[in-house]
Coordinates of N, CA, C and O and ligand atoms in Angstrom, one line a residue:
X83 N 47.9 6.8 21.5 CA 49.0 6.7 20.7 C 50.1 7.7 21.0 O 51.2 7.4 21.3
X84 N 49.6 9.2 20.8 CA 50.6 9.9 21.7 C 51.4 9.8 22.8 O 52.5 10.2 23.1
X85 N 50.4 8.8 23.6 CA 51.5 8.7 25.4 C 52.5 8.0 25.0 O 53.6 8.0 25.4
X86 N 51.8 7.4 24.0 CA 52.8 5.7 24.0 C 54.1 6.4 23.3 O 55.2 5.9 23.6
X87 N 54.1 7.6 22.4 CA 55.2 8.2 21.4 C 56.0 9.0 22.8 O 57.2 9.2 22.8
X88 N 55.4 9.4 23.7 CA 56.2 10.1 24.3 C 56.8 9.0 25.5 O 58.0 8.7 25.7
X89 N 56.0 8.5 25.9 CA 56.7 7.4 26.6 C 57.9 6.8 26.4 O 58.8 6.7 27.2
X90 N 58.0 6.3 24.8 CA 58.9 6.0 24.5 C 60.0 6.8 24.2 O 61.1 6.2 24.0
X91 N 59.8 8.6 24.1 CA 60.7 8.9 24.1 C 61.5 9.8 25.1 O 62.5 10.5 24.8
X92 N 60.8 9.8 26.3 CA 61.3 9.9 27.4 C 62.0 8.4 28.2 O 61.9 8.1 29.4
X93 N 62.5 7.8 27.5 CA 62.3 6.2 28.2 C 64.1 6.1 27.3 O 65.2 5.9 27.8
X94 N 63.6 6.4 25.9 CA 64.8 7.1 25.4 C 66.4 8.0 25.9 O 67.5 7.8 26.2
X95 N 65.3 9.0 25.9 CA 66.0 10.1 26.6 C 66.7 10.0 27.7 O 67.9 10.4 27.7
X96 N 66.3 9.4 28.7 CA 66.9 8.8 30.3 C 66.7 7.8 30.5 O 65.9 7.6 31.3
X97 N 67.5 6.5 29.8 CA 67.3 5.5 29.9 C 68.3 5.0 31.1 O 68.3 3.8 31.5
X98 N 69.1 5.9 31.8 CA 69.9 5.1 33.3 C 69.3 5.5 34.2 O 69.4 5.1 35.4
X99 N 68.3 6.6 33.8 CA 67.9 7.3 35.6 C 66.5 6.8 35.8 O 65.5 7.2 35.1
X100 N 66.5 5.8 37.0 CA 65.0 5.0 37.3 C 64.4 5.3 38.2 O 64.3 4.8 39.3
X101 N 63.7 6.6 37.8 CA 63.5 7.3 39.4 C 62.3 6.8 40.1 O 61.4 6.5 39.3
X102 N 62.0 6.8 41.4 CA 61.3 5.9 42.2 C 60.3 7.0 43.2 O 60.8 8.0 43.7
X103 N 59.2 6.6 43.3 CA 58.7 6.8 44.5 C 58.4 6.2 45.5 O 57.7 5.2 45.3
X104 N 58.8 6.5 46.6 CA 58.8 4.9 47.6 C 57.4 5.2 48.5 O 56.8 6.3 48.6
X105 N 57.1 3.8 49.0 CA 56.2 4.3 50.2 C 56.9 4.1 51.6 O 57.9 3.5 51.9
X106 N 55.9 4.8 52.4 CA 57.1 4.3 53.7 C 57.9 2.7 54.0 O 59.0 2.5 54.3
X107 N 56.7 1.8 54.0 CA 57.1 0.7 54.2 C 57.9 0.1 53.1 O 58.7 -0.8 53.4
X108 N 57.9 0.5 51.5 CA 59.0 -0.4 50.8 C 60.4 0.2 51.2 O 61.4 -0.5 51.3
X109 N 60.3 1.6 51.4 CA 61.9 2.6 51.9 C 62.3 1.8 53.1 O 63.5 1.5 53.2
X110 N 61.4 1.5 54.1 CA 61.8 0.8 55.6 C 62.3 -0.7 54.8 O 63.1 -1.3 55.5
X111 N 62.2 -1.1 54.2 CA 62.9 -2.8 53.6 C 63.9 -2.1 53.1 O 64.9 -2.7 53.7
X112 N 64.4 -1.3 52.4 CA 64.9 -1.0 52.1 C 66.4 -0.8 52.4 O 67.4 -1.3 51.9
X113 N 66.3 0.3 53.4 CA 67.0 1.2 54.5 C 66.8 0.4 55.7 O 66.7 0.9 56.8
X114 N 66.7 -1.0 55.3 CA 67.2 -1.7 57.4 C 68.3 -1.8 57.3 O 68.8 -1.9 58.4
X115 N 69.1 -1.7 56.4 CA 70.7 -1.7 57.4 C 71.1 -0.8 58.1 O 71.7 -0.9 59.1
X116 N 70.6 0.3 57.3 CA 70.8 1.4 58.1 C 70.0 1.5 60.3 O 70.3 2.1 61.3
X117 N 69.3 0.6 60.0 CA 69.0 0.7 61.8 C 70.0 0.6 62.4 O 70.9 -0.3 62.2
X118 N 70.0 1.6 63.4 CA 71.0 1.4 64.9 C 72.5 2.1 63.9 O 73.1 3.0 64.5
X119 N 72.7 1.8 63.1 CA 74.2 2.8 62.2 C 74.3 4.1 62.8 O 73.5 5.0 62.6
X120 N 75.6 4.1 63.9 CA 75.9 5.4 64.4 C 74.8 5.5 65.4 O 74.4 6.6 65.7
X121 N 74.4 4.5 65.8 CA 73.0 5.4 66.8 C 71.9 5.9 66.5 O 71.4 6.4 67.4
X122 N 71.1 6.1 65.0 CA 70.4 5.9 64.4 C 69.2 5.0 64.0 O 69.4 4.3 63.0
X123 N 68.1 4.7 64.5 CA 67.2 4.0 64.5 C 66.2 4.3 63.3 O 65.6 5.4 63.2
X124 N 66.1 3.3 62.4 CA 65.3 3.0 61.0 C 64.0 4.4 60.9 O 64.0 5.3 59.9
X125 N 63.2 4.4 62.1 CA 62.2 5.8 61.9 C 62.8 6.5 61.8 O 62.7 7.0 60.7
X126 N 63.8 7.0 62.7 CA 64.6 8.2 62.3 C 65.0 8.6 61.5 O 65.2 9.8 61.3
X127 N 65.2 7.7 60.8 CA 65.8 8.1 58.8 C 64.4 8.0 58.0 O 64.3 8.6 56.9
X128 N 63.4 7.3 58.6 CA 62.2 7.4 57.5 C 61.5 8.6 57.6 O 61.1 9.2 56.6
X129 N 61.4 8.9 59.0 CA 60.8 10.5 59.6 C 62.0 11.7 58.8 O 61.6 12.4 57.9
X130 N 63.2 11.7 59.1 CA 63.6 12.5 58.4 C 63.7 12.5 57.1 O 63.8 13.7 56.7
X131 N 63.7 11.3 55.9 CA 63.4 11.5 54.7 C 62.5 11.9 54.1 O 62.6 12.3 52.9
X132 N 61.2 11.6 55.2 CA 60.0 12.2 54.7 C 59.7 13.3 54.3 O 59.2 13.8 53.3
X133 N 60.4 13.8 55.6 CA 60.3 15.4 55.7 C 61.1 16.4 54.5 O 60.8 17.5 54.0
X134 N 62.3 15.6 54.4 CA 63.2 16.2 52.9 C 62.8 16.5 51.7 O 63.0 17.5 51.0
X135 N 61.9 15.1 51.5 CA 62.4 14.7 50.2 C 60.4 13.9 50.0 O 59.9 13.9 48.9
X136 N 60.0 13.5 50.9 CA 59.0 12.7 50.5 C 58.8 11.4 49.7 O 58.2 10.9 48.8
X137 N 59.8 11.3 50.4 CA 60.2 9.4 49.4 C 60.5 9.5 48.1 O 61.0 8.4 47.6
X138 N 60.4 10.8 47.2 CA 60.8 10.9 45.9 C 62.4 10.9 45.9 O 63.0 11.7 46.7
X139 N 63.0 10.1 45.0 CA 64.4 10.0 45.0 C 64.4 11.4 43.8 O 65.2 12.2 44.2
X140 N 64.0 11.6 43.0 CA 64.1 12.9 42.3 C 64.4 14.2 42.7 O 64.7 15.2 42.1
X141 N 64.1 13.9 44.1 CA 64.4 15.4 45.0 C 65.7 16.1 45.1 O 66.6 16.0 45.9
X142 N 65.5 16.9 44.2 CA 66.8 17.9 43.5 C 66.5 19.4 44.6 O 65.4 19.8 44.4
X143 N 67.3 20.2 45.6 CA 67.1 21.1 46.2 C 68.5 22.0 46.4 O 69.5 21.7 47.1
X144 N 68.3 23.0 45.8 CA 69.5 24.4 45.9 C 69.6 24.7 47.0 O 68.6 25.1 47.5
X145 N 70.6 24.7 47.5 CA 70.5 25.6 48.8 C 72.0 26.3 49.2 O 73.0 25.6 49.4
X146 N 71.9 27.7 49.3 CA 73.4 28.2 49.7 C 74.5 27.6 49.0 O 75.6 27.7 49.5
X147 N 74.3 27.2 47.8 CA 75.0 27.4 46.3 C 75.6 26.3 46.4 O 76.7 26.2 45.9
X148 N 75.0 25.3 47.0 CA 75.0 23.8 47.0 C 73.9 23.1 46.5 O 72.7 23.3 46.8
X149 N 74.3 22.2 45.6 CA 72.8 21.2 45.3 C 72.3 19.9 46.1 O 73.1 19.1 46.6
X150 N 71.4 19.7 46.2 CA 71.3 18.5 47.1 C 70.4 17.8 46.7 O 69.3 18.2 46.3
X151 N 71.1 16.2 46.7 CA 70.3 15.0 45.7 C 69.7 14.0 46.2 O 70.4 13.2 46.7
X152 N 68.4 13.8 46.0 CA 68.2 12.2 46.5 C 67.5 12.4 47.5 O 67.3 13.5 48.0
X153 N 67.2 11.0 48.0 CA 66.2 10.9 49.5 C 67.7 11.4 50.9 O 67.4 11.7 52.0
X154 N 68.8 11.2 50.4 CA 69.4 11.3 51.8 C 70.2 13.1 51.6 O 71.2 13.4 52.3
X155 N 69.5 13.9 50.6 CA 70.2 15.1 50.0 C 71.6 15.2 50.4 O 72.0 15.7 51.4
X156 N 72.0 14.8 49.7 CA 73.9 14.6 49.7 C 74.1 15.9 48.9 O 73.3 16.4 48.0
X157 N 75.4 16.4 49.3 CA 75.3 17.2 48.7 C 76.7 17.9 47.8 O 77.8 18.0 48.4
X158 N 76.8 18.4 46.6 CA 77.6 18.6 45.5 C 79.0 19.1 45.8 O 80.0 19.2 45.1
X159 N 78.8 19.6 47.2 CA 80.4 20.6 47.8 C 81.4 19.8 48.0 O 82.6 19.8 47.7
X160 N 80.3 18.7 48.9 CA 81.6 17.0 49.9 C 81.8 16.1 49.6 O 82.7 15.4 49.9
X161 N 80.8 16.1 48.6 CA 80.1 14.6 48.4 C 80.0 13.6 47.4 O 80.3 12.5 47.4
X162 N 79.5 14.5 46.3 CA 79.3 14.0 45.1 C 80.0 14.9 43.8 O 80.7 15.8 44.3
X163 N 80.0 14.9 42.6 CA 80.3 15.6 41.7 C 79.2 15.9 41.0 O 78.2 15.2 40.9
X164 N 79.4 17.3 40.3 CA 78.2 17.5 39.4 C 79.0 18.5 38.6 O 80.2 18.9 38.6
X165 N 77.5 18.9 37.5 CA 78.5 20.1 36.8 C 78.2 21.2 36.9 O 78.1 21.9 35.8
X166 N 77.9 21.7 38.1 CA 78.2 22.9 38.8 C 79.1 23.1 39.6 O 79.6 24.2 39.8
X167 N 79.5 22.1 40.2 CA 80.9 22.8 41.2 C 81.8 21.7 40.8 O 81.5 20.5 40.9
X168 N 83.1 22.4 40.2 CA 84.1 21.4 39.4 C 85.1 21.1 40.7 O 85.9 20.1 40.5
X169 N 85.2 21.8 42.1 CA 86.0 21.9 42.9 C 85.9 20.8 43.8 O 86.9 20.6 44.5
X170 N 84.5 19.9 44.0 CA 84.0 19.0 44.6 C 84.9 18.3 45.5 O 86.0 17.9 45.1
X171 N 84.7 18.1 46.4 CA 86.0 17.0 47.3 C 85.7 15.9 46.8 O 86.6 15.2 46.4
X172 N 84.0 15.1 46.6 CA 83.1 14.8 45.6 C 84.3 13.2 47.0 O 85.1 12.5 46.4
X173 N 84.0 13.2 48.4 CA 84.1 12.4 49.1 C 83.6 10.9 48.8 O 84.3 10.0 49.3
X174 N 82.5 10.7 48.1 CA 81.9 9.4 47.9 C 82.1 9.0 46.5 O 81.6 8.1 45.9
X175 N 83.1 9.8 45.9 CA 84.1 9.8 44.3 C 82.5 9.1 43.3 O 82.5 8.0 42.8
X176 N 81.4 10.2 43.3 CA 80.6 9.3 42.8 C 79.4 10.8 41.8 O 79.3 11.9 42.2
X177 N 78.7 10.3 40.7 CA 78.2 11.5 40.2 C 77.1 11.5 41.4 O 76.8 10.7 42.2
X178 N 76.6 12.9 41.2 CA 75.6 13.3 42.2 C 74.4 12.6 41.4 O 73.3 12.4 42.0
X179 N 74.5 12.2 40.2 CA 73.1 11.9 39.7 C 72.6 10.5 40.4 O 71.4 10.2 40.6
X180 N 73.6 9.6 40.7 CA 73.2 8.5 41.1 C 72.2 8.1 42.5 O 71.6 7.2 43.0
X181 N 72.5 9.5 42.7 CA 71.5 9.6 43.7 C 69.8 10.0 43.7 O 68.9 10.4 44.6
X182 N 69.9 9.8 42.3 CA 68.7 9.9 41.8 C 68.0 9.1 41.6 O 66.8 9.3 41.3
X183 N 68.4 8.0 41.5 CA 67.8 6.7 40.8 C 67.3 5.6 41.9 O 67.5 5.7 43.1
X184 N 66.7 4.5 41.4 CA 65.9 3.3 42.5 C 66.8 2.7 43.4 O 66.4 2.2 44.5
X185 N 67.9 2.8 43.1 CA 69.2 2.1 43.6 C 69.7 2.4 45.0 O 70.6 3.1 44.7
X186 N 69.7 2.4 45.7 CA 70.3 3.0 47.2 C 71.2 2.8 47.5 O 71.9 3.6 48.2
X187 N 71.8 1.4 47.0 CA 73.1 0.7 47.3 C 73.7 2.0 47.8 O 73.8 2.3 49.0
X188 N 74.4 3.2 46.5 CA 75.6 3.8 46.7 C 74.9 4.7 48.2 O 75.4 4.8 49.3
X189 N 73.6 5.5 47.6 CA 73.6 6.6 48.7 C 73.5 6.4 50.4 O 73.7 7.3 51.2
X190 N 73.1 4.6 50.8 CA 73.3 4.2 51.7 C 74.9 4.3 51.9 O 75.3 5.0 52.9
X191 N 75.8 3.8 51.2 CA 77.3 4.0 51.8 C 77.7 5.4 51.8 O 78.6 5.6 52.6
X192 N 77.4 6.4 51.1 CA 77.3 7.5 50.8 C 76.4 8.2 52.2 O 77.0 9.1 52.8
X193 N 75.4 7.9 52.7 CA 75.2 8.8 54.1 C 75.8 8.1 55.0 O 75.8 8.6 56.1
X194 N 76.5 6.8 54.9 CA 76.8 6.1 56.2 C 78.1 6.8 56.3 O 78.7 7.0 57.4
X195 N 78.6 7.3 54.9 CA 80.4 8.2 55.1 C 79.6 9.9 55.9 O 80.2 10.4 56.8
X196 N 78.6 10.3 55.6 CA 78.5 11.7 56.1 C 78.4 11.5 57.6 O 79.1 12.0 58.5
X197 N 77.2 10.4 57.7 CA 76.9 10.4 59.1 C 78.2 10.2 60.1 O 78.2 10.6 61.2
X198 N 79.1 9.7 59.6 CA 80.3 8.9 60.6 C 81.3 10.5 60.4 O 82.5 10.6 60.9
X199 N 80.5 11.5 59.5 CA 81.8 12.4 59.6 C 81.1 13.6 60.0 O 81.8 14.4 60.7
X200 N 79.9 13.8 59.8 CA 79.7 15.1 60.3 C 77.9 15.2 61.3 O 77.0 16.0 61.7
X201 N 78.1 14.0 61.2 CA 77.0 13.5 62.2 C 75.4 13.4 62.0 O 75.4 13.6 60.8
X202 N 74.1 13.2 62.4 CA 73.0 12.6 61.9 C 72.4 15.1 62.0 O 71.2 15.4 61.8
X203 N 73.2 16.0 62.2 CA 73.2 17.1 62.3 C 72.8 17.7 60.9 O 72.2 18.7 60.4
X204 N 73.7 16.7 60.3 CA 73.8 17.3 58.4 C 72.4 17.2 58.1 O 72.1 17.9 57.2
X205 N 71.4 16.4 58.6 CA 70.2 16.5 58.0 C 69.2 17.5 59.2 O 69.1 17.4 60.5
X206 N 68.6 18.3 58.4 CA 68.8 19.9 59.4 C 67.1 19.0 60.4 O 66.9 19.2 61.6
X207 N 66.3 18.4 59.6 CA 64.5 18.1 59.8 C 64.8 17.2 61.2 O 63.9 17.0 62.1
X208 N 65.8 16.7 61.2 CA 66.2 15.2 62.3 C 65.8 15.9 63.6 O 64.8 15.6 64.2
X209 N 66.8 17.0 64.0 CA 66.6 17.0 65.2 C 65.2 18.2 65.7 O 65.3 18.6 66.9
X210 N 64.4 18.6 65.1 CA 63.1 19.3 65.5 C 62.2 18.5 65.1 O 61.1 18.6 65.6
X211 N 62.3 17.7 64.2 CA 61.0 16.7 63.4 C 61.3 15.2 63.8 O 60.3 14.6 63.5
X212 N 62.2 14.5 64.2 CA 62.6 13.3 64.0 C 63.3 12.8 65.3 O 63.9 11.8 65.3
X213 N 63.2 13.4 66.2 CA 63.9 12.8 67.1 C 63.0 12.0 68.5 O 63.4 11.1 69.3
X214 N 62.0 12.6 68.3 CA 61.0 11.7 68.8 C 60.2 11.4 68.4 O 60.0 11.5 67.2
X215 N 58.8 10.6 69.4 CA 57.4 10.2 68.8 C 57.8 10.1 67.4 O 57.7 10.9 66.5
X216 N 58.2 8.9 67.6 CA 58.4 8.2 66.2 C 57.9 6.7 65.7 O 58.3 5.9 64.9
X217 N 56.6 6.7 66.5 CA 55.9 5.6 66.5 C 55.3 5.1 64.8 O 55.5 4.0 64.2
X218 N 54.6 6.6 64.4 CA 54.1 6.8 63.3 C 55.3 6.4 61.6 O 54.9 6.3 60.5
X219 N 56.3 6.3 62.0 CA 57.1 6.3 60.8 C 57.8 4.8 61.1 O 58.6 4.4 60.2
X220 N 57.3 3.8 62.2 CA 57.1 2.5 61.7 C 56.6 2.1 60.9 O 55.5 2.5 60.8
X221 N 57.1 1.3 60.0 CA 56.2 0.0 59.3 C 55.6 -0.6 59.5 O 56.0 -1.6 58.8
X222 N 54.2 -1.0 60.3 CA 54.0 -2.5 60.7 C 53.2 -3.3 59.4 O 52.2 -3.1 58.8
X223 N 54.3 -4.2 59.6 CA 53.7 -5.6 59.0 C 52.5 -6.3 59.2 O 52.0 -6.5 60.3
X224 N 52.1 -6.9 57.9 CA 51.0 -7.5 58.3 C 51.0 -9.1 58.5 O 50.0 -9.7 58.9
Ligands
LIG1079 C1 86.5 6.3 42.1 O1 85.7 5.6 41.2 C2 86.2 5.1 40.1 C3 85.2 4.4 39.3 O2 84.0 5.1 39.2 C4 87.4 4.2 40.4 O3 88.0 3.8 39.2 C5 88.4 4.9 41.3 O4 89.4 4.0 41.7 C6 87.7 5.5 42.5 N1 88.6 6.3 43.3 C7 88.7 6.1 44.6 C8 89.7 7.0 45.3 O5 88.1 5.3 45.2
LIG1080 CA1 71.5 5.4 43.8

């Protein structure tokens, strides 16, 4: 009876933010448009998300007085808005929370504007963890 009281009032409490854990293979359905985008191949964003964020879209990380959100860590300086830096260029004119949630829609168009601006470099794991032998961060179907 307790879970059920808090359940419901956590359910309450954040009723827009649906936060997800992905597995590799539902993120890879997910993130196919993203193959070949910029030269970018599907493992390479699954291998590097891994390593970020671990498929949890909840993945909230400080860094160098920047926040960074989401499986594609976008981040609060360029990118998004929040209410810690009111100065935001906030490029993707979008709250940083949305990058929190099940939804990908925005953060796919939202890394497709980083990538095309400051290159597949912004995600630091890519090029020492992700750039090869990337057999393992396929999907295969059954
Ligand atoms: C930013 O988003 C808002 C809606 O959230 C929209 O009304 C506005 O036109 C957008 N601004 C730009 C520059 O796209
Ligand atoms: Ca989203």
């Amino acid at each position: 009876m307790m879970s059920l009281v808090s359940l419901f009032l956590v359910s309450t409490l954040f009723p827009a933010l649906q936060a997800k854990q992905f597995t590799k293979c539902e993120l890879s359905q997910v993130l196919k448009d993203m193959d070949g985008y910029g030269g970018i191949t599907l493992p390479e964003w699954i291998c590097t998300i891994f390593h970020m964020t671990a498929y949890d879209t909840q993945t909230i990380i400080h860094n160098n007085g920047r926040t960074e959100y989401g499986l594609f860590q976008i981040n609060n300086k360029l990118w998004c808005r929040d209410k810690h830096i009111h100065q935001s260029r906030n490029i993707c004119n979008i709250s940083c929370e949305k990058f929190l949630d099940d939804d990908l829609t925005d953060d796919m168009m939202c890394a497709k504007k980083i990538l095309n601006s400051e290159g597949i470099d912004y995600w630091l794991a890519h090029k020492p963890l992700c750039s090869e032998k990337l057999e393992q961060w396929l999907c295969e179907k059954p």
